[in-house]
Coordinates of C-alpha atoms and ligand atoms in Angstrom, one line a residue:
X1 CA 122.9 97.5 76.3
X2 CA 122.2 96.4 79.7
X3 CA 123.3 97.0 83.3
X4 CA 123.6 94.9 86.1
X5 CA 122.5 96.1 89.8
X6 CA 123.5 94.6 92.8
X7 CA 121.4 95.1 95.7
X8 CA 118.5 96.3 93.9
X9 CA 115.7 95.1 96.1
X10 CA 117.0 97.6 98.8
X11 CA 116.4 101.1 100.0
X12 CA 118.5 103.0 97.8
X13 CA 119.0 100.2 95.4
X14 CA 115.2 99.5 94.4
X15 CA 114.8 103.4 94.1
X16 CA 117.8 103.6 91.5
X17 CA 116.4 100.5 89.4
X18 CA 113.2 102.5 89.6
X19 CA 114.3 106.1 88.4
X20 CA 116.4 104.4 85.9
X21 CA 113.7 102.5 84.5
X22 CA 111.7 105.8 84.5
X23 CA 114.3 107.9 82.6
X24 CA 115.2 104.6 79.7
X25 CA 114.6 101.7 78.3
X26 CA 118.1 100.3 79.0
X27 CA 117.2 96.9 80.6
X28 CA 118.7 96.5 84.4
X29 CA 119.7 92.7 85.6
X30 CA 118.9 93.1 89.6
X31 CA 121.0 90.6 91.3
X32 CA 119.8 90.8 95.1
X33 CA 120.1 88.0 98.0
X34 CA 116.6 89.4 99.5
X35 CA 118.2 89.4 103.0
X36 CA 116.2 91.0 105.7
X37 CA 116.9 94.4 103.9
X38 CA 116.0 93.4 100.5
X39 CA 111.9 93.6 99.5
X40 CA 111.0 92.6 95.9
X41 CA 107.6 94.6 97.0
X42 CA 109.5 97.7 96.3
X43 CA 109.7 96.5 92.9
X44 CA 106.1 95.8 92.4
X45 CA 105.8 98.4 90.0
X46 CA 107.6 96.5 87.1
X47 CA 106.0 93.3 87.5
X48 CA 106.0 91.7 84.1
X49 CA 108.0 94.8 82.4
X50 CA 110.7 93.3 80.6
X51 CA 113.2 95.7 81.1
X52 CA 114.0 94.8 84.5
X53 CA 115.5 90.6 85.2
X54 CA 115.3 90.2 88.4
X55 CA 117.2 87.4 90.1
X56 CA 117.5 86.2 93.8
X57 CA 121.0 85.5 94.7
X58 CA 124.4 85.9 96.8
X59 CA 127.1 88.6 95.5
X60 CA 130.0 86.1 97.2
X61 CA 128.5 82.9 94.5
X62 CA 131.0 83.6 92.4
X63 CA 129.6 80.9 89.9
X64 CA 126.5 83.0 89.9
X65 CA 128.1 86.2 89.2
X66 CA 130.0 85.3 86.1
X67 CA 127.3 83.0 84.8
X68 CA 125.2 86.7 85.0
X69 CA 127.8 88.6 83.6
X70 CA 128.5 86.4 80.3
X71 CA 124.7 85.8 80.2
X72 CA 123.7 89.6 80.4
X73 CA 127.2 91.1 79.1
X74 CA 126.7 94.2 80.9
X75 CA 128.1 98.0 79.9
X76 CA 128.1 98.8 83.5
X77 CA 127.7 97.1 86.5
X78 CA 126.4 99.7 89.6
X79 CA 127.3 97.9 93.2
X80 CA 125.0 98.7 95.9
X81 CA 124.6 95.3 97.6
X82 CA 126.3 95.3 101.5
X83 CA 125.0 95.1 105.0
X84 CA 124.3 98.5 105.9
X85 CA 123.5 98.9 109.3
X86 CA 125.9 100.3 112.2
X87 CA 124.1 98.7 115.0
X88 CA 123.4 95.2 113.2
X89 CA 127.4 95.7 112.9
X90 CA 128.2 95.8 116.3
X91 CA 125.9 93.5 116.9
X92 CA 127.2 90.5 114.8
X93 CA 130.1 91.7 112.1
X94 CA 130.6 88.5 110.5
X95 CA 128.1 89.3 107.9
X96 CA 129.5 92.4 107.1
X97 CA 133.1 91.1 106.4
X98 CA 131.6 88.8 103.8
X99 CA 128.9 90.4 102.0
X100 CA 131.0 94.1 101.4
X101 CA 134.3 92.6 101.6
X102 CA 134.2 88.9 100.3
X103 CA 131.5 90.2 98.0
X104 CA 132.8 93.4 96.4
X105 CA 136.3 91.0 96.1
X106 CA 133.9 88.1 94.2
X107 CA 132.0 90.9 91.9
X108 CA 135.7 92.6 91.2
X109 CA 137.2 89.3 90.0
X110 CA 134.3 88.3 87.8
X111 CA 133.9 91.7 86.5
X112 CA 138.0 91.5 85.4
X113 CA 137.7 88.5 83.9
X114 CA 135.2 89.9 81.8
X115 CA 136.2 93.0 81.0
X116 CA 139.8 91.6 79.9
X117 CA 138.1 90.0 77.0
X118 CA 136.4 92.5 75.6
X119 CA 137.6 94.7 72.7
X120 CA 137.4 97.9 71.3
X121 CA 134.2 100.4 72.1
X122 CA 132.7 97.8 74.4
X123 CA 135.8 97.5 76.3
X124 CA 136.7 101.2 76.7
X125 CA 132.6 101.9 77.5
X126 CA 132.7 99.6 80.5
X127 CA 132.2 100.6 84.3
X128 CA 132.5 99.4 87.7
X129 CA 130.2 101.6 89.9
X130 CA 131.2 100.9 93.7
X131 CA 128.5 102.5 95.7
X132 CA 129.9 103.7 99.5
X133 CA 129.6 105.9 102.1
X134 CA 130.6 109.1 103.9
X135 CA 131.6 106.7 106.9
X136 CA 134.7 105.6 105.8
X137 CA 136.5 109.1 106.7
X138 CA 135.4 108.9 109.9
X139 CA 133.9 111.2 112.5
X140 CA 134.3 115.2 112.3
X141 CA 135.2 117.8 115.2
X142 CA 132.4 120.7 115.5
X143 CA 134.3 122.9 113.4
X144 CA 136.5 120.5 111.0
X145 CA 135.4 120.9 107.3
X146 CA 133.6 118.6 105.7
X147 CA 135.0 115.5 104.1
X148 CA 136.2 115.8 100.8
X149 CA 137.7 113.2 98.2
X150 CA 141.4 113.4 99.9
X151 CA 140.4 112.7 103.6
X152 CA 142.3 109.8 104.7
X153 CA 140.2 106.7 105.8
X154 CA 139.4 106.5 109.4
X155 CA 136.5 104.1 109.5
X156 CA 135.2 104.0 113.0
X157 CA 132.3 101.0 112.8
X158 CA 132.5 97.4 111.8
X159 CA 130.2 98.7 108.9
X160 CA 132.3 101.2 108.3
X161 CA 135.5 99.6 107.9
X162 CA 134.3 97.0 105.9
X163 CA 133.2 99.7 103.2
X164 CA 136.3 100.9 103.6
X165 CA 138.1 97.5 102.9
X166 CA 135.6 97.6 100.3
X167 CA 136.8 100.7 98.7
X168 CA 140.8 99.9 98.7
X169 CA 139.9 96.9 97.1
X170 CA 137.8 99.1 93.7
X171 CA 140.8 101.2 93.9
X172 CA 143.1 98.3 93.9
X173 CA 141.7 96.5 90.8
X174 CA 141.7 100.0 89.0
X175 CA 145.7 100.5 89.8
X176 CA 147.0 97.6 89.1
X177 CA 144.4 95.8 86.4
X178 CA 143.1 99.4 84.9
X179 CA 139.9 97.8 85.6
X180 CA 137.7 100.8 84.9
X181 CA 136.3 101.7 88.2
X182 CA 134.3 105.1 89.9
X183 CA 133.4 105.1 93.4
X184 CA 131.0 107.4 95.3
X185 CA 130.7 108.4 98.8
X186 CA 127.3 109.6 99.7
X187 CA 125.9 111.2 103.4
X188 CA 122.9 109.7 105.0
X189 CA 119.9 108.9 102.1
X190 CA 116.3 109.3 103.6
X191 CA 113.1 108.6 101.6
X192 CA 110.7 106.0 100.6
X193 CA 111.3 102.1 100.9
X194 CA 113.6 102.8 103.9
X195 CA 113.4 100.1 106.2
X196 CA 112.3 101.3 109.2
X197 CA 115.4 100.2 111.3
X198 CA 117.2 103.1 110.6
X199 CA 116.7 107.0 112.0
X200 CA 113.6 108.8 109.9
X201 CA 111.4 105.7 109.2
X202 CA 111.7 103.9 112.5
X203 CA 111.2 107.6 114.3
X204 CA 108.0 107.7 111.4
X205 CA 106.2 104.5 112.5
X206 CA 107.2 104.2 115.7
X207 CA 105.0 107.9 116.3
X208 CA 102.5 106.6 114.0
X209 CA 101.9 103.6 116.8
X210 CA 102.6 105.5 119.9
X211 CA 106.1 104.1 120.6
X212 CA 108.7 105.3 122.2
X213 CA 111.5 107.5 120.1
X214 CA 114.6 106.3 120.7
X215 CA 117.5 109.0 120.4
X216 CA 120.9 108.0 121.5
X217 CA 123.0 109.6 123.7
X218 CA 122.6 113.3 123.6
X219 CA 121.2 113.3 119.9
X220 CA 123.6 116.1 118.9
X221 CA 125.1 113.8 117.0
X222 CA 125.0 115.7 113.2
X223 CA 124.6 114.2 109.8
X224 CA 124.2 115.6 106.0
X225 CA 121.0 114.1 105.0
X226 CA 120.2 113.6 101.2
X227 CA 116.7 112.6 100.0
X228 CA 117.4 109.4 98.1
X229 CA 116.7 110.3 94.1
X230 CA 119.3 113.1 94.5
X231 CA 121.5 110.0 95.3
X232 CA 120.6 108.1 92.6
X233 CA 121.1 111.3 90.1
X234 CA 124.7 111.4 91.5
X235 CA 125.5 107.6 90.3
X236 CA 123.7 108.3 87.1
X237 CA 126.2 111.3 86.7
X238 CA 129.4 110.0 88.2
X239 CA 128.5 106.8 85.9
X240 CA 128.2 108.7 82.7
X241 CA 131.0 110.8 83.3
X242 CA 132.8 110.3 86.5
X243 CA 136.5 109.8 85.6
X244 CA 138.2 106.3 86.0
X245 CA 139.5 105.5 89.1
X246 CA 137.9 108.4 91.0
X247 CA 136.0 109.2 93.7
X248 CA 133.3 111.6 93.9
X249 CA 131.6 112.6 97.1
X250 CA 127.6 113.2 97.1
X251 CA 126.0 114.8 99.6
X252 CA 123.1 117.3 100.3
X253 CA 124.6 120.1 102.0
X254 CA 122.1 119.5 104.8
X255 CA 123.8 119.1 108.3
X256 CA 121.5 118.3 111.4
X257 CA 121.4 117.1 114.5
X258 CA 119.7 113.8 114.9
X259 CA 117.4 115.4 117.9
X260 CA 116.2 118.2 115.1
X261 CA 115.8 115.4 112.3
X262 CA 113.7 113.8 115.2
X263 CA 111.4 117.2 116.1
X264 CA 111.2 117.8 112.1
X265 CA 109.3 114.5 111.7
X266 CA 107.4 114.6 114.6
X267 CA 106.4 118.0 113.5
X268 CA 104.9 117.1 110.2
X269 CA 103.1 114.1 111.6
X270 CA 101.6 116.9 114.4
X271 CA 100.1 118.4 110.6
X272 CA 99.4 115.8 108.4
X273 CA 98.5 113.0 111.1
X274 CA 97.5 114.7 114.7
X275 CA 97.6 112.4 117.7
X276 CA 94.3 113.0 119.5
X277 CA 96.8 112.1 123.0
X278 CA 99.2 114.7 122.2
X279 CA 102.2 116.1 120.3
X280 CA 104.4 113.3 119.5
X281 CA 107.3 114.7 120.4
X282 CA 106.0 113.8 124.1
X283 CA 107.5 110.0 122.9
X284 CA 111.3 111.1 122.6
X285 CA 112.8 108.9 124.7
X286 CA 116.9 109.3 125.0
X287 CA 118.4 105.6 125.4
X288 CA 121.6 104.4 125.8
X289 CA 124.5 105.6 123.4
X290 CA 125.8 103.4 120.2
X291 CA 128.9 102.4 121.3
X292 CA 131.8 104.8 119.5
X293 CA 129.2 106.3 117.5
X294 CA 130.4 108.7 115.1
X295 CA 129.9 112.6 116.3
X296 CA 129.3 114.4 113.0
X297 CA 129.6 113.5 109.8
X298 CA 129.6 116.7 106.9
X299 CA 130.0 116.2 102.6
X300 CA 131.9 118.9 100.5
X301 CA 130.4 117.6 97.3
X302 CA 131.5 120.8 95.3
X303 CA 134.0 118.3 93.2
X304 CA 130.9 116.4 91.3
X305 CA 129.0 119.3 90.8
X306 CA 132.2 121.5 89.4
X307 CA 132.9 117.8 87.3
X308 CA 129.8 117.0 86.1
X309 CA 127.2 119.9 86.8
X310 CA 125.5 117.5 89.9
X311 CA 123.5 119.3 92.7
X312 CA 120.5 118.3 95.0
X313 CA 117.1 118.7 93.7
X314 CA 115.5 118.4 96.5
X315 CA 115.9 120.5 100.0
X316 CA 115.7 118.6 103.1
X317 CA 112.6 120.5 103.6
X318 CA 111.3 119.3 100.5
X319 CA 112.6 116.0 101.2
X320 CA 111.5 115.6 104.6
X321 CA 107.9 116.1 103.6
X322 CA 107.5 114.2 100.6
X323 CA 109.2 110.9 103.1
X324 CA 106.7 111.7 105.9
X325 CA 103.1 111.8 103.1
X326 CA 104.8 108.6 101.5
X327 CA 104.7 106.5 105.1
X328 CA 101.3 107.6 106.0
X329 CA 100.2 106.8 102.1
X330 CA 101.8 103.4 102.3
X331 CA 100.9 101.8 105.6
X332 CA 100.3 98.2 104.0
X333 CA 104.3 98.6 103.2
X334 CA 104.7 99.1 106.7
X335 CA 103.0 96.7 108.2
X336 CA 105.0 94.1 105.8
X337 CA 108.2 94.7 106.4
X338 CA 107.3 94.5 109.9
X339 CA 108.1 90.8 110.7
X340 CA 108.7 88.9 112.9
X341 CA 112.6 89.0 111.9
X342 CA 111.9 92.7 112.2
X343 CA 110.2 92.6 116.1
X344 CA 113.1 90.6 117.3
X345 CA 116.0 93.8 116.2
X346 CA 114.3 95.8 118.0
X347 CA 113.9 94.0 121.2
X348 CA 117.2 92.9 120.9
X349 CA 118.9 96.6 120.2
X350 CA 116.0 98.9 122.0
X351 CA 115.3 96.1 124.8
X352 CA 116.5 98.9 127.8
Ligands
NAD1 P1 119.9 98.2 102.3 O1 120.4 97.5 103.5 O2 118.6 98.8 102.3 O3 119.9 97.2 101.0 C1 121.0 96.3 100.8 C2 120.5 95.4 99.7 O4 121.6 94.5 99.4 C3 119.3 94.5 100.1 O5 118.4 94.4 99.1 C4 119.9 93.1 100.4 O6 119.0 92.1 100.2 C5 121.1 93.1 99.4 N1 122.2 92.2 99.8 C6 122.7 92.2 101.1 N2 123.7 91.2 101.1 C7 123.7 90.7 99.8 C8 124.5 89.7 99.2 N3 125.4 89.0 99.9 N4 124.3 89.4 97.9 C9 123.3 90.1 97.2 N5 122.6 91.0 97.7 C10 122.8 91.3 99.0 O7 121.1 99.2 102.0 P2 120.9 100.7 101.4 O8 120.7 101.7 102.5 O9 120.0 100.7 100.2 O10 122.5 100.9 100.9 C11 122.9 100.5 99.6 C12 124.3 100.8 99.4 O11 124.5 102.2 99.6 C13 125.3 100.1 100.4 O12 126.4 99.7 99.7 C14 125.5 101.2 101.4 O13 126.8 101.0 102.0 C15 125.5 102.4 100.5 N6 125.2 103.7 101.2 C16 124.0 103.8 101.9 C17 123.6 105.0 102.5 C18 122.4 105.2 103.3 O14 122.1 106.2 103.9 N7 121.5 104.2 103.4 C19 124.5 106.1 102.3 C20 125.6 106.0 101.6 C21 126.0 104.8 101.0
DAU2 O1 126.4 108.3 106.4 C1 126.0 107.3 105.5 C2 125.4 106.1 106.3 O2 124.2 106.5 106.8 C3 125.3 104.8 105.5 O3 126.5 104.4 105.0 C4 124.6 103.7 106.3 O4 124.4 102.6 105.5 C5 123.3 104.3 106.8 O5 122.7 103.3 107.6 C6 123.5 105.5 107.6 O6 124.3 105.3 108.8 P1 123.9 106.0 110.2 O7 124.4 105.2 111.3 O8 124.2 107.4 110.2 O9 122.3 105.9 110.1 P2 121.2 105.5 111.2 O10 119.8 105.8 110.5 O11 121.3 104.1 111.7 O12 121.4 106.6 112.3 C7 121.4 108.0 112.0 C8 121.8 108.7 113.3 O13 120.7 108.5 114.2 C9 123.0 108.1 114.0 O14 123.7 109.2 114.6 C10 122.4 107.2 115.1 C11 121.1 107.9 115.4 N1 120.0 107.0 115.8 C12 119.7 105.9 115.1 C13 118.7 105.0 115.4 C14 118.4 103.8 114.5 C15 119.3 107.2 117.0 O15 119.6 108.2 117.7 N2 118.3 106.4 117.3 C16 118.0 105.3 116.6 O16 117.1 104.5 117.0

């Protein structure tokens, strides 16, 4: 048996072919486009291990895909590849349309076509894993509740509403071809191999070389934060036993406000990594707001874990700590990912 990944050279992607690989020998086909976001370095580790194929190319090659698929003739196929940044969104949405909306549409099609001629055990085992986000319901008032499964969609961000086109589209093929789909919805992963355009790493190396800390707008802005390999324990549980054509929300019943998640880190790398200039919360720095960025965003994720037993392992505590000690051990990472590609973002989104 075999799965097939997409997007497995990303953050959350290269930690799930990782842990899975840990945890059994079922061999995982990667398919990844290596885009800015994607880094085969985080793959290093199974270099040469024959349980992982790894293979550098677009989810919209539709040629490609089924070629994989009827090669590999996978039991499930797990779909994390998108474009996954809000602010690269606004910037330029074209991308996003077409890799999580052309691409989810390709990898639906190709996965029908197989699934529709398989028989018996092989057919009934199969599973489409569609791998979203809390951002498709929107933003929350201070005291709404949090999102559960039957929030209606209210997608708010290019990125957003292209996950959200995304997700009609799994539901879609499991209405009306019984294509045997689960989709999860997960809050805001943080923990190694997170490229450092987003909130916690950028915030991590940015102290670690004296920049600036950029915190939009007020910074009350709240998120549920949930360290990545609880993440990945969620697919492997919503995977295994998810029911068809549902959605299961995972989050890590951790709500804070992006200023706090900012005065955490900076308080850790005051213990593990003292500045001899000074705390390094002297480098917040409150910039101008994303535009219509979402105010809060909060998971009820009681339905997988009264399902199928899933909880957090980790405590953002916990979480928080182990993310800070793996930056500061892995500064040749860092300085990688770093390029030149990577320079020009920031001037272009931080340049004020
Ligand atoms: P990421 O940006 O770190 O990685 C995305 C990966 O997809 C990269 O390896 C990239 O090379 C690949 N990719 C992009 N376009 C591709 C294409 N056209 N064909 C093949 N591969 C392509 O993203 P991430 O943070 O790891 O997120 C993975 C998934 O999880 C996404 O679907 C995202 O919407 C979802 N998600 C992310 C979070 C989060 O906090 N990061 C939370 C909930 C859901
Ligand atoms: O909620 C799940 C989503 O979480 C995923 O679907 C997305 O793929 C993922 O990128 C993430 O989206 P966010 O927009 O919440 O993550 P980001 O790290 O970009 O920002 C987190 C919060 O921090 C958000 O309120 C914006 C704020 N922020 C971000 C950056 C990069 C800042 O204040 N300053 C910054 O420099």
């Amino acid at each position: 048996m075999t799965i097939l990944v997409t997007g497995g050279a990303g953050f959350i992607g290269s930690n799930f072919v990782l842990d899975w690989l840990r945890g059994s020998d079922e061999p995982v086909v990667n398919l990844d486009a290596l885009t800015y976001a994607g880094n085969p370095e985080n793959l290093a580790s199974l270099q040469g291990d024959p349980r992982h194929i790894f293979v550098q190319g677009d989810i919209c090659d539709r040629l490609l895909v089924a070629q994989l698929i009827n090669q590999h003739k996978p039991r499930a196929i797990v779909h994390f590849a998108a474009e996954s940044h809000v602010d690269r969104s606004i910037h330029g949405p074209g991308t996003f349309i077409k890799t999580n909306i052309d691409g989810t549409f390709t990898l639906l099609e190709a996965a029908r076509a197989y699934w529709t001629e398989l028989q018996g055990e092989a057919k009934a085992a199969f599973r489409f894993h569609h791998v979203s986000t809390d951002e498709v319901y929107g933003s929350l008032k201070a005291d709404d509740p949090p999102f559960s499964e039957t929030n209606p969609y209210e997608p708010n961000s290019p990125y957003s509403a292209s996950k959200a086109a995304s997700d009609h589209l799994v539901r879609a093929w499991h209405h009306t071809y019984g294509l045997p789909v689960v989709t999860t919805n997960c809050s805001n992963n943080y923990g190694p191999y997170h490229f450092p355009e987003k909130l916690i790493p950028l915030m991590i190396v940015n102290a670690l070389a004296g920049k600036p800390l950029p915190v939009y707008g007020d910074g009350q802005q709240i998120r549920d934060w949930l360290y990545v390999t609880d993440h990945c324990s969620g697919i492997r549980a919503v995977l295994a036993g998810g029911r068809l054509g549902e959605t299961y929300n995972i989050g890590g019943w951790n709500e804070k406000a992006n200023i706090d998640i900012v005065k955490t880190v900076c308080a850790l790398l005051d213990e593990m990594r003292p500045d001899p200039a000074g705390k390094y919360e002297r480098l917040i720095t409150y910039v101008k707001d994303r535009p219509g960025h979402d105010r809060r965003y909060a998971i009820d994720a009681r339905k997988i874990e009264r399902e199928l037993g899933w909880r957090p392992a980790e405590t953002f505590d916990t979480g928080i700590r182990k993310t800070v000690r793996w930056y500061l051990d892995n500064p040749d990472w860092v300085a990688r990912v770093q390029s030149g590609a990577y320079r020009e973002w920031l001037d272009k989104q931080y340049a004020k």
